[in-house]
Coordinates of C-alpha atoms in Angstrom, one line a residue:
Chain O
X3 CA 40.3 176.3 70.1
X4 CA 43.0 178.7 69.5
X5 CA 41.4 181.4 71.7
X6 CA 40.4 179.0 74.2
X7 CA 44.2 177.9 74.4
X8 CA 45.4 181.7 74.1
X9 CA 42.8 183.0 77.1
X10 CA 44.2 179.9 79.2
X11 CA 48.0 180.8 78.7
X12 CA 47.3 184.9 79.6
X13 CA 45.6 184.0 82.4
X14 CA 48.0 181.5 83.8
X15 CA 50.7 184.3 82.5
X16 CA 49.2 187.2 84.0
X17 CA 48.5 184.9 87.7
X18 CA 52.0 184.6 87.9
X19 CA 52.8 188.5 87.0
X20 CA 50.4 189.2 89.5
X21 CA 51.6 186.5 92.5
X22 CA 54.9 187.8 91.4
X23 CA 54.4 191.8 92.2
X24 CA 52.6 190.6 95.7
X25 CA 55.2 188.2 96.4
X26 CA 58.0 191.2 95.9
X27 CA 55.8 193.1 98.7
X28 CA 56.1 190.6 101.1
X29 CA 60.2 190.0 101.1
X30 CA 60.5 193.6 101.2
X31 CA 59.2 193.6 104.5
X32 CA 60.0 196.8 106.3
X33 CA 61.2 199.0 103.7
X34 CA 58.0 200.1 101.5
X35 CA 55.3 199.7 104.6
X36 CA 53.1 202.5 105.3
X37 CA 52.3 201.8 108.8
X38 CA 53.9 203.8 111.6
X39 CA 53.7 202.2 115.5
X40 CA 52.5 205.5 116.7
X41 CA 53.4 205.6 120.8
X42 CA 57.3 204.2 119.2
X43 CA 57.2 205.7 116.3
X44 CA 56.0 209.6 115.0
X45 CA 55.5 211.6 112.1
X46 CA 58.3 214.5 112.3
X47 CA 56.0 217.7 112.9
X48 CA 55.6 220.1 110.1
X49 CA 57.5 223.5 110.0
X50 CA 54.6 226.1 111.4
X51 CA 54.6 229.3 108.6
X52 CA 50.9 230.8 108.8
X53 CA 52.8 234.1 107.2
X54 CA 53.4 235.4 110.1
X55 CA 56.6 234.7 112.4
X56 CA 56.3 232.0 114.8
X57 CA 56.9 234.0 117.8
X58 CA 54.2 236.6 117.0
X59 CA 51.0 234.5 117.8
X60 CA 50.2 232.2 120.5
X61 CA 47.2 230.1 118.6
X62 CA 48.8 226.4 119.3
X63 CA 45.9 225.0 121.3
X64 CA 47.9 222.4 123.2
X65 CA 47.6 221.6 126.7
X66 CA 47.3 224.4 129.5
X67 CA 50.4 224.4 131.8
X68 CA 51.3 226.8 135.0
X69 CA 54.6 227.7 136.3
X70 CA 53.3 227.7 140.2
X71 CA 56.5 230.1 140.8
X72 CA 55.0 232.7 139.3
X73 CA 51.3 232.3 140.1
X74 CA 50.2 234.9 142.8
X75 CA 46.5 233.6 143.3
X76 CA 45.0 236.1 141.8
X77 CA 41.9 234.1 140.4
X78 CA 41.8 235.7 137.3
X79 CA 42.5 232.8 135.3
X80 CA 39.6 231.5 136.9
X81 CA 37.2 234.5 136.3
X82 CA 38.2 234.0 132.7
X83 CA 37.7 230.3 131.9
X84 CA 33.8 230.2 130.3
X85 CA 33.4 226.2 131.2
X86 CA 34.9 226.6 135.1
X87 CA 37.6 224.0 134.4
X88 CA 40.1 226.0 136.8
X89 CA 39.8 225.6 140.6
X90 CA 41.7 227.6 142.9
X91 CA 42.2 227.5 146.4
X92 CA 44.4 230.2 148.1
X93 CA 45.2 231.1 151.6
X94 CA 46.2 234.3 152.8
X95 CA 49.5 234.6 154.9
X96 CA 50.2 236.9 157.8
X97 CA 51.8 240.4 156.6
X98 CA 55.4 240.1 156.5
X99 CA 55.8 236.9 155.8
X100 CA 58.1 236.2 152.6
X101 CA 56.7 233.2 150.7
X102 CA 58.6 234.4 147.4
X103 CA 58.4 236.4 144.5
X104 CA 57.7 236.0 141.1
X105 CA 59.8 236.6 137.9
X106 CA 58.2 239.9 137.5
X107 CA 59.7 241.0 140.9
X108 CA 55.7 240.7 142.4
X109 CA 55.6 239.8 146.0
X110 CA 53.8 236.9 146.6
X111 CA 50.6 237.3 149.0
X112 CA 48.4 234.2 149.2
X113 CA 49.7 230.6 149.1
X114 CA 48.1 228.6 146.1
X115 CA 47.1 225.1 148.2
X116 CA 45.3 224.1 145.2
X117 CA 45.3 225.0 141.2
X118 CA 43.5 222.3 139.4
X119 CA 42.7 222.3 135.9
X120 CA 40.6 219.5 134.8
X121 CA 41.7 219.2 131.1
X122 CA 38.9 216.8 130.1
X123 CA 36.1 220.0 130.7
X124 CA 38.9 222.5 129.1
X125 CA 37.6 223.4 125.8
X126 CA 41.1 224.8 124.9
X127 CA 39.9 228.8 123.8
X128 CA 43.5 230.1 125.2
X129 CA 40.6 232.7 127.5
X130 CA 42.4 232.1 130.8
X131 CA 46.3 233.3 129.3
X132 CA 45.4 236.5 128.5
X133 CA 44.3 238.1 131.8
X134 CA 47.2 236.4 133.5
X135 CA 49.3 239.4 135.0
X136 CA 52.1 237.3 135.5
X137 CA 52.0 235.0 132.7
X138 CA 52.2 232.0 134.1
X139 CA 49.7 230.0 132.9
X140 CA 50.3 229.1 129.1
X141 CA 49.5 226.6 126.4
X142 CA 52.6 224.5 125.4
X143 CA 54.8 224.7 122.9
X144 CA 54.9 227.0 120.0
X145 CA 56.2 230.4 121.1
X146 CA 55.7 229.0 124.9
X147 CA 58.6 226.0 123.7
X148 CA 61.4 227.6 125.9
X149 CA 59.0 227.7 129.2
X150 CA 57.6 224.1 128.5
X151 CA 57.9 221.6 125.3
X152 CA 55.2 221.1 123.2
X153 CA 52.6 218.1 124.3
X154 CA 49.5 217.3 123.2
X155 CA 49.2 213.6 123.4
X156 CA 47.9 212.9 127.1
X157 CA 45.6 210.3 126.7
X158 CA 44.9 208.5 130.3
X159 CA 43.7 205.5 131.5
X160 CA 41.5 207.2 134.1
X161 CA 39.7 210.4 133.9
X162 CA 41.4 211.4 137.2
X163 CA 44.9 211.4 135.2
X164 CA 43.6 214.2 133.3
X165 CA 42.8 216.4 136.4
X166 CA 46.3 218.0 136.4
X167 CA 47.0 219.7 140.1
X168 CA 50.3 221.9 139.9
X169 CA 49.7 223.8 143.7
X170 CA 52.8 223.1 145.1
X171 CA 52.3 223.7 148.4
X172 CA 53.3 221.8 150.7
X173 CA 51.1 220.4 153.3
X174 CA 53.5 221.5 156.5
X175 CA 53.4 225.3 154.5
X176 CA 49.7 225.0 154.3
X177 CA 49.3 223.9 158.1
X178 CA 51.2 226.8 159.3
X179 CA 49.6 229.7 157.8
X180 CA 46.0 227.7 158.9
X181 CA 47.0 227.4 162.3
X182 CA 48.0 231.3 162.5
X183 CA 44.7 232.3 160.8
X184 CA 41.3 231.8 159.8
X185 CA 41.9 231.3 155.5
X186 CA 40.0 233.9 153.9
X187 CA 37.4 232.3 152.0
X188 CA 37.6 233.0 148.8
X189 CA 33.7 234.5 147.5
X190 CA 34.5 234.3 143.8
X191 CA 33.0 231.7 142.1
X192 CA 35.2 229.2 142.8
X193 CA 34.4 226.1 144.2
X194 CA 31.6 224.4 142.0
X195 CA 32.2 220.9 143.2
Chain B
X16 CA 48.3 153.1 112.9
X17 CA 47.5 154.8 116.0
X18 CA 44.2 153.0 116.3
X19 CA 45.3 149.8 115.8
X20 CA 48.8 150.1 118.2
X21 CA 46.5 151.2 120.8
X22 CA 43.3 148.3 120.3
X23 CA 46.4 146.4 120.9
X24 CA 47.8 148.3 123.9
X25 CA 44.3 148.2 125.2
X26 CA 43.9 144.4 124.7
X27 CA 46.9 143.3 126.2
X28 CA 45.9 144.6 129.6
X29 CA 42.9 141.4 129.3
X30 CA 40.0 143.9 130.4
X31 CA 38.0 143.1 127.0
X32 CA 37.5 141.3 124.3
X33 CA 39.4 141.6 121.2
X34 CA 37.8 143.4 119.1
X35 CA 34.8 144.7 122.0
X36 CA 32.7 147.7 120.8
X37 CA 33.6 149.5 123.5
X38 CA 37.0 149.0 123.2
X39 CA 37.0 150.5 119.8
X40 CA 35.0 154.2 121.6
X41 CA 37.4 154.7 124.2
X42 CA 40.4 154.0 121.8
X43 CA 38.6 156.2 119.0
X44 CA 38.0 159.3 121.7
X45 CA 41.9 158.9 123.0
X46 CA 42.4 159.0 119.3
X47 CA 40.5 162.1 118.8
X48 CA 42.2 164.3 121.4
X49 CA 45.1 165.2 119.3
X50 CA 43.7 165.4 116.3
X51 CA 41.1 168.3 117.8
X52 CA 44.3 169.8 119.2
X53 CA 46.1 169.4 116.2
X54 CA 43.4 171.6 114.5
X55 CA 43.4 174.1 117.0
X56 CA 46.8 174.6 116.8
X57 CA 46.4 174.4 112.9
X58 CA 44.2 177.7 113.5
X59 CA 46.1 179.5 115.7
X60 CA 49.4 179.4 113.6
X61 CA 47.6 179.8 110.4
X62 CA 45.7 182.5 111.6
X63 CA 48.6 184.3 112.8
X64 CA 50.4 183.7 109.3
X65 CA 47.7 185.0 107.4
X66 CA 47.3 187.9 109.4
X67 CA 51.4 189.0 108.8
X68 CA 51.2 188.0 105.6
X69 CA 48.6 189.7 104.2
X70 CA 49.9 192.7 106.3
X71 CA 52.9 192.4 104.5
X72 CA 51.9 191.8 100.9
X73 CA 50.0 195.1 101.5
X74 CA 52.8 197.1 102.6
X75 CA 51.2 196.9 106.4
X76 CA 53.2 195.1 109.6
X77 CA 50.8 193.5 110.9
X78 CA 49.4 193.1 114.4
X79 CA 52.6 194.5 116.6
X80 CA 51.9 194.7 120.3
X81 CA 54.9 195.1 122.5
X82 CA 54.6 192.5 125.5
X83 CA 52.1 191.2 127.4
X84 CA 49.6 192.5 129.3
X85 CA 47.2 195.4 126.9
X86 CA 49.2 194.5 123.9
X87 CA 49.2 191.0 122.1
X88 CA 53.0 190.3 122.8
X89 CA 56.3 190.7 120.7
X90 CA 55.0 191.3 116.9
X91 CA 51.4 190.3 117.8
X92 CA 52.7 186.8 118.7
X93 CA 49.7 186.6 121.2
X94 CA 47.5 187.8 118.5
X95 CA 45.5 184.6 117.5
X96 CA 45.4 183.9 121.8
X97 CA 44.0 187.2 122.5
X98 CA 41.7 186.5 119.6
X99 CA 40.7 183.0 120.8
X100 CA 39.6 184.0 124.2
X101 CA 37.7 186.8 122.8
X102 CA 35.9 184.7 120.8
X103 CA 34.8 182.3 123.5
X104 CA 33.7 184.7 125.8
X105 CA 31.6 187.0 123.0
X106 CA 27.6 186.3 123.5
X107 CA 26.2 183.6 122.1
X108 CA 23.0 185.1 119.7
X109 CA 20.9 182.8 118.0
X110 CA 18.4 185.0 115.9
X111 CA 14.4 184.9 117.1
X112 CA 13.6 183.4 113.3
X113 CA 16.4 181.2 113.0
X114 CA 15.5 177.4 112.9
X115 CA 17.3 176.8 116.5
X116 CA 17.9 173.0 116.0
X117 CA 19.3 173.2 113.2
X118 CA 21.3 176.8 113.7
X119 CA 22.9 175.0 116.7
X120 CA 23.3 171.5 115.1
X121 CA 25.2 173.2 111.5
X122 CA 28.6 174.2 113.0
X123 CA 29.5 171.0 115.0
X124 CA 28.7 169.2 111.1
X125 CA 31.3 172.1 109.3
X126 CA 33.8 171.0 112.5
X127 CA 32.9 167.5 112.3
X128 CA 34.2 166.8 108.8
X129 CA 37.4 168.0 108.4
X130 CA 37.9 166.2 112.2
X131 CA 37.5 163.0 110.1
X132 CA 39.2 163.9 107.2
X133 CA 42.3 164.3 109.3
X134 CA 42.1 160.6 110.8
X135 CA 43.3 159.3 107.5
X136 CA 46.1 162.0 106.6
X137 CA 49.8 160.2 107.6
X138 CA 52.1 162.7 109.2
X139 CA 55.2 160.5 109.3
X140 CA 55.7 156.7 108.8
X141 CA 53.6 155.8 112.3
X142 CA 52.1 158.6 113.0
X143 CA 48.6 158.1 111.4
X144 CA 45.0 157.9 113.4
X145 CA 44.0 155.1 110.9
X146 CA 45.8 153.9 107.6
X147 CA 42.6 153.0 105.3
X148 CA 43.3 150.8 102.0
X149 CA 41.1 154.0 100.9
X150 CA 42.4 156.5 102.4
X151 CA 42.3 159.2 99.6
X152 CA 38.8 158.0 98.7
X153 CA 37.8 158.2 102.2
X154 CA 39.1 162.0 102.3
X155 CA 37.4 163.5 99.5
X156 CA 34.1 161.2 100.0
X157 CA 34.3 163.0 103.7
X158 CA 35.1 166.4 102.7
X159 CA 31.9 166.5 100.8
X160 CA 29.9 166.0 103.7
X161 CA 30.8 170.0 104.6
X162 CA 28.2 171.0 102.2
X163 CA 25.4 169.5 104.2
X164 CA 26.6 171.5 107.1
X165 CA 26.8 174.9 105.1
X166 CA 23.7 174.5 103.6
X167 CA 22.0 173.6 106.9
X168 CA 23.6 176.9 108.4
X169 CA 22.4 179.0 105.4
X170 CA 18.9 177.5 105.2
X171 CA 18.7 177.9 109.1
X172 CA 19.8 181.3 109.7
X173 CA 16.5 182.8 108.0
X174 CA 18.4 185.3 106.0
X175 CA 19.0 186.0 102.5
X176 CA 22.7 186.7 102.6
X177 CA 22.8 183.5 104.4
X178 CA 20.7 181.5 102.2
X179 CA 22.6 182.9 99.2
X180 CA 25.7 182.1 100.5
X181 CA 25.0 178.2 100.8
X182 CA 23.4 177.5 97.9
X183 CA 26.8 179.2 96.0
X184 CA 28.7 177.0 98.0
X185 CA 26.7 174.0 97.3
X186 CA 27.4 174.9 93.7
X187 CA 30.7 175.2 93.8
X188 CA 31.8 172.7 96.2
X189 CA 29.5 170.3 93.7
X190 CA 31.2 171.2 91.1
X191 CA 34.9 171.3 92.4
X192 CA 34.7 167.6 93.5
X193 CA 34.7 166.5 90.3
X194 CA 38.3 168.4 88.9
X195 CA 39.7 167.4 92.4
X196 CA 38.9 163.8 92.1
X197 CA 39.8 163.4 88.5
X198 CA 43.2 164.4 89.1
X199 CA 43.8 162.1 92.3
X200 CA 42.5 159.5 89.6
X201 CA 45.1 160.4 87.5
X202 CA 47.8 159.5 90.5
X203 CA 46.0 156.2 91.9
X204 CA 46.5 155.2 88.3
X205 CA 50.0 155.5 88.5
X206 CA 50.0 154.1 91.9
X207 CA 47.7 151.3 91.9
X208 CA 46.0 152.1 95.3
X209 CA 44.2 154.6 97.6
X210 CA 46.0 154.1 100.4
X211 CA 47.6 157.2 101.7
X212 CA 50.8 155.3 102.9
X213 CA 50.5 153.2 99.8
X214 CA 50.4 156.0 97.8
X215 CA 53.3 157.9 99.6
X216 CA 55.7 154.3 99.4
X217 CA 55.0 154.4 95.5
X218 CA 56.9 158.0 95.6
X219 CA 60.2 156.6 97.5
X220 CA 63.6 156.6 95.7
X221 CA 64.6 159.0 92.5
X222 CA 63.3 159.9 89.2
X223 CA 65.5 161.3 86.0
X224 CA 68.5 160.9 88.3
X225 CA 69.0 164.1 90.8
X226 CA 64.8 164.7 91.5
X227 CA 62.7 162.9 94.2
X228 CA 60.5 160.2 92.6
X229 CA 57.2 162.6 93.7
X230 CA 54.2 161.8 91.5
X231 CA 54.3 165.7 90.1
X232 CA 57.8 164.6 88.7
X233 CA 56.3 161.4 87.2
X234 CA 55.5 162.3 84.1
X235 CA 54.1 166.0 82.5
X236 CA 50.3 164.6 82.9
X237 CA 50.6 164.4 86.2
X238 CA 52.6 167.7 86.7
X239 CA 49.5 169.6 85.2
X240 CA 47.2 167.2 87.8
X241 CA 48.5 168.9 90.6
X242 CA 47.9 172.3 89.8
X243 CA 44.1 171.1 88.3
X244 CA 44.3 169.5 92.1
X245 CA 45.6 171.9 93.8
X246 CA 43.2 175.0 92.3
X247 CA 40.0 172.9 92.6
X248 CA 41.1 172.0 96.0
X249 CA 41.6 176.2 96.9
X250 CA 37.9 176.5 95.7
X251 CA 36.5 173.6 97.7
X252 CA 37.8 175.0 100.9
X253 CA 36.0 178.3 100.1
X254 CA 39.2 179.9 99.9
X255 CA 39.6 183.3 98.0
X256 CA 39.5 184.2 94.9
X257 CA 36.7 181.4 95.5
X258 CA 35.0 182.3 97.8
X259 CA 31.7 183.4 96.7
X260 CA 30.1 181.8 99.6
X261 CA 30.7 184.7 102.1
X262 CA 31.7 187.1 99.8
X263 CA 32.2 190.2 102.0
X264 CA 31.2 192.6 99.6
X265 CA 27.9 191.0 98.3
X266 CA 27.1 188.6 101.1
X267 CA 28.2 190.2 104.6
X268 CA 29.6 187.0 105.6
X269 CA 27.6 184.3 103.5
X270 CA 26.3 181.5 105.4
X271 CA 27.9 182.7 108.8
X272 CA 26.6 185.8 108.8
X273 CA 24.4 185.1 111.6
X274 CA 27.2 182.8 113.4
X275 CA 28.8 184.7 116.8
X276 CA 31.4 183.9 119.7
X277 CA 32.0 180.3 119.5
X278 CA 29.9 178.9 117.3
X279 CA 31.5 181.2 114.5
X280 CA 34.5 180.0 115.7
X281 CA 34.2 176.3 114.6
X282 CA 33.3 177.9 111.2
X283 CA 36.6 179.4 111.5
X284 CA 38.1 176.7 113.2
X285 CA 37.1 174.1 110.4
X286 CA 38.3 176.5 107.3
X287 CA 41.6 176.4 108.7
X288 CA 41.7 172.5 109.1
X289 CA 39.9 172.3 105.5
X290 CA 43.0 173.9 104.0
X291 CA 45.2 171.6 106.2
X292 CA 43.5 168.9 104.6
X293 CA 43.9 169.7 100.9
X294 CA 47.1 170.5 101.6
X295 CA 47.8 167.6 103.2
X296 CA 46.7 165.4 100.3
X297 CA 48.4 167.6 98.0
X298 CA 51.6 166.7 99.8
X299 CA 51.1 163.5 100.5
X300 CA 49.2 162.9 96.5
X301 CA 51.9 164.6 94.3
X302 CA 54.9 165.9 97.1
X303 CA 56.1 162.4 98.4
X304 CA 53.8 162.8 101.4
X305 CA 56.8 162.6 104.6
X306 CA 59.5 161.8 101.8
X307 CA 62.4 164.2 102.4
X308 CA 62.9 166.0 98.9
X309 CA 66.9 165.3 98.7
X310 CA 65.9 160.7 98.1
X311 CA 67.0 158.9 101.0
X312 CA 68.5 162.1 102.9
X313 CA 67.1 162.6 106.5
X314 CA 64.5 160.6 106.5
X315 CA 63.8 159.3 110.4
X316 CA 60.7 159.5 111.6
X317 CA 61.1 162.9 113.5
X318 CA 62.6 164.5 110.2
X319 CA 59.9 162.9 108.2
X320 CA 57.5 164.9 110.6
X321 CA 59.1 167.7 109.7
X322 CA 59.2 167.3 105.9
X323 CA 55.7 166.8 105.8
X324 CA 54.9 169.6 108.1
X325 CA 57.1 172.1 105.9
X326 CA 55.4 170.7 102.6
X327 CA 51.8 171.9 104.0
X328 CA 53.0 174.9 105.6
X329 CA 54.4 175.8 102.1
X330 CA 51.3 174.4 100.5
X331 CA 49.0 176.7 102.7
X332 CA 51.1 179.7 102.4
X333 CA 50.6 179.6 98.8
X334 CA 46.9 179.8 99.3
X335 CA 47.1 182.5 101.5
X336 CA 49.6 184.1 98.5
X337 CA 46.6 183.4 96.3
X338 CA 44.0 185.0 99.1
X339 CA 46.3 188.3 98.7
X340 CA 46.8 188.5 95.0
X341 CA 43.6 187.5 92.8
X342 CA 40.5 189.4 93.7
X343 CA 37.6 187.3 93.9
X344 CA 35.9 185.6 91.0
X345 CA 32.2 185.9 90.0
X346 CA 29.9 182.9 89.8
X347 CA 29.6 182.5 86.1
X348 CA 33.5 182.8 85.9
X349 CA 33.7 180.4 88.8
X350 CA 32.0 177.6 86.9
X351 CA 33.3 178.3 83.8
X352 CA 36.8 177.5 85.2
X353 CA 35.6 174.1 86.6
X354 CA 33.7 172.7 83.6
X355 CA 35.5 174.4 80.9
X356 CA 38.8 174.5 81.8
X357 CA 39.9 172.4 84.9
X358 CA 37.4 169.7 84.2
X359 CA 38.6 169.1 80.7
X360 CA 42.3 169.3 81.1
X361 CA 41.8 167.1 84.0
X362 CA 39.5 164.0 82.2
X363 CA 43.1 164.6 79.3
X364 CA 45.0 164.3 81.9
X365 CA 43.7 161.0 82.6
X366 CA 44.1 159.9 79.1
X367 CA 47.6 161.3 79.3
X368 CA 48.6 159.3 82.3
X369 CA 46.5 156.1 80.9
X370 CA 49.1 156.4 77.6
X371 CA 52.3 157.1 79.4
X372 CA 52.0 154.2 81.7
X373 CA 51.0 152.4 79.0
X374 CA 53.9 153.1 76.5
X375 CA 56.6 154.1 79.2
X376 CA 56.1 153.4 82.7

């Protein structure tokens, strides 16, 4: 009788410790939760130290960006990509003709109507920045963080909104230097569509 | 209350009869309506609470969308909506083996009963489908009839999880009757009727001269009654830490396991109202039913609405604090606390009462 009286006042006891401990975990709403509301709300990133300095490797595997001021149409980018996830279109301009020139002090001689990287077939092996002889085409962030800020959250509603086009040409530019000439078609591999 | 102001509503206009069977259908279907909305609206809130509350017993936050639209609006209010819809418009499966008549019939029998059950709980002075002289009687006697529906559900489903899953909730729904109705003996004794209103009039002025005159301040018999009451009552809605009967872990989903889109939702629906129910009598048994807690203090009808309402709504949140503390219990324990422990103290309790009337009240 004694033990059936003890096991009835520990467990009544230890029901109450226990409601008691949940009970502190739900007025203490916001301050111990674990949950962060991730578009709102992110983790801080972690320093970067592979042993190495930060500026001396380019391995953050990102998302591919262009600075179209710099790109001279020179398809090599394109060449280099093993899955073909880089469409050019380029159009040659009369001699002469100043269309700009790039940070390295190259004249520009084709105008890049279309640069299209479709980043849901890019399979992110970097292949494509190294030929570049102007280096503008880049992963973001890490040692690229002055050209362009680090982003690698791009989720889309639509698998268009991952087909990034950065040709800025415009479409008066484009119809000029068609009108003046045939475009020289491009026999790279180039257009796969 | 409700069915007799509107028999009489109905009789004035000289149409029928007094007293015409068809009278009585058409006033007992207008009478319906708000009890079915009352228990979908039951769901929806509940649901809702449980969800932030377990969320934040766990150290979680919680279904948070950010407006409407993709997201279940400001701190998940939409939530339980978004929910809601998805469930009626999720197929409709009904396994190859199942026995179809009785797979279909099985959920509208779990819905039915707590739909009845809620006829005879007062929410205020007038506000009552139907004041029985046995009201409590006529609750628990109806609550009971659950068990035909769960069973039917398990047997029908042609699975063992399923079949397992009733025949554990037979058991203990069996079994937790008896504690439950014990100790609303205990508090008819003391208030010499059944009827719910009758029952809640008994509990009107003050006891020991600062606390409401509730039954669980009565005497200490009866304060021990309401907790035998009140933990039976958690186990005969299938409630964790009793619920056995769809024990995730062991059971998938016990006797709904088969159960999708809407059907599963009347399961749902109906174990939300089951726990408005027991709380309900709890209130209205041992809490002074619509009596405000400060004797005589704010008690119109609209505020004894609201007392009421607050007494469940406390009464189910502390279910939902049990549902997020114990873990579950397994069957041997489950019946050893009914018939060793709550079934004992209750039948003493009785005794108790029986001598304190007797020698005091």
């Amino acid at each position: 009788m004694s033990k059936y009286l003890h096991d009835l006042w520990s467990s009544v006891s230890s029901s109450i410790i226990g409601m008691g401990i949940t009970f502190k975990h739900l007025v203490r709403i916001r301050k111990g939760n674990v949950t962060l509301q991730f578009p709102e709300e992110k983790w801080p990133r972690p320093e970067r130290n592979i042993g190495f300095d930060h500026k001396d490797y380019n391995v953050i595997r990102s998302k591919l960006h262009v600075d179209m001021d710099d790109c001279i149409g020179c398809y090599k980018c394109a060449r280099a990509c093993p899955v073909d996830c880089i469409k050019i279109e380029t159009i040659k301009v009369p001699k002469g003709t100043d269309i700009g020139t790039t940070s390295n002090d190259t004249k520009k001689r084709l105008l890049v109507n279309r640069f299209d990287i479709d980043m849901t077939e890019c399979m992110y092996c970097n292949l494509c920045v190294y030929p570049c002889p102007e280096e503008c085409i880049f992963m973001t962030g890490g040692p690229n963080s002055s050209k362009h800020p680090i982003d690698y959250e791009f989720s889309e509603y639509n698998r268009e909104g991952l087909m990034y086009r950065f040709a800025t040409a415009t479409q008066e530019e484009i119809d000029r230097y068609t009108d003046t000439e045939t475009p020289e078609k491009p026999t790279e591999k180039e257009e796969t569509e | 209350m409700v069915v007799d102001n509107l028999m009489q509503w109905f009789e004035s206009w000289t149409l029928w009869e007094a007293g015409s069977p068809l009278l009585f259908l058409i006033v007992v279907v207008i009478a319906g309506v708000p009890i079915f909305l009352l228990m979908a609206v039951n769901a929806l809130v509940a649901v809702y609470a449980e969800l932030k509350i377990s969320a934040f017993m766990q150290d979680r936050v919680g279904p948070m969308g950010q407006g409407p639209g993709l997201h279940a609006g400001k701190w998940g209010l939409l939530q339980t909506v978004a929910d809601a819809l998805k469930l009626l418009l999720k197929e409709d499966i009904i396994p190859t083996l199942a026995d179809r008549k009785l797979f279909i019939i099985a959920p509208f029998i779990i819905f039915v009963t707590p739909f009845i059950a809620l006829a005879a709980l007062p929410f205020n002075q007038d506000l009552l489908i139907a004041d029985l002289n046995i009201g409590v009687f006529y609750i628990l006697a109806v609550g009971s009839i659950g068990v035909i529906g769960i069973i039917m559900a398990g047997w029908s489903s042609n699975n063992k999880w399923s079949l397992y899953g009733a025949m554990r909730s037979a058991a203990q729904i069996i079994s937790y009757e008896i504690p439950v109705a014990l100790s609303i003996v205990s508090v008819i004794m003391l208030t010499g009727t059944l009827s719910m209103q009758g029952i809640i009039s008994y509990q009107n002025g003050t006891t020991l001269g600062i606390l409401p005159n509730w039954i669980l301040f009565n005497n200490p018999f009866s304060f021990i009654a309401f907790f035998i009451f009140f933990i039976s009552g958690v186990a005969e809605v299938n409630r964790t830490p009793f619920d056995i009967p769809e024990a995730e872990s062991e059971l998938v989903a016990g006797f709904h396991t088969e159960y999708s889109g809407m059907r599963w939702a009347f399961f749902f629906l109906s174990e939300y109202a089951n726990m408005l129910i027991i709380s309900g009598v709890a209130a209205v048994a041992f809490l002074g039913g619509w009596h405000s807690p400060i004797p005589g203090f704010m008690e119109s009808s609209g505020w004894s609405l609201f007392w009421f309402i607050s007494k469940v709504g406390v009464l189910i949140f502390i279910m939902m604090w049990f549902r997020w503390t114990f873990p579950r219990l397994r069957v041997d324990q489950l019946m050893n606390i009914c018939w060793k422990v709550l079934l004992p103290l209750a039948l003493l309790n009785i005794f108790g009462v029986g001598i304190w009337t007797l020698l005091i009240g």
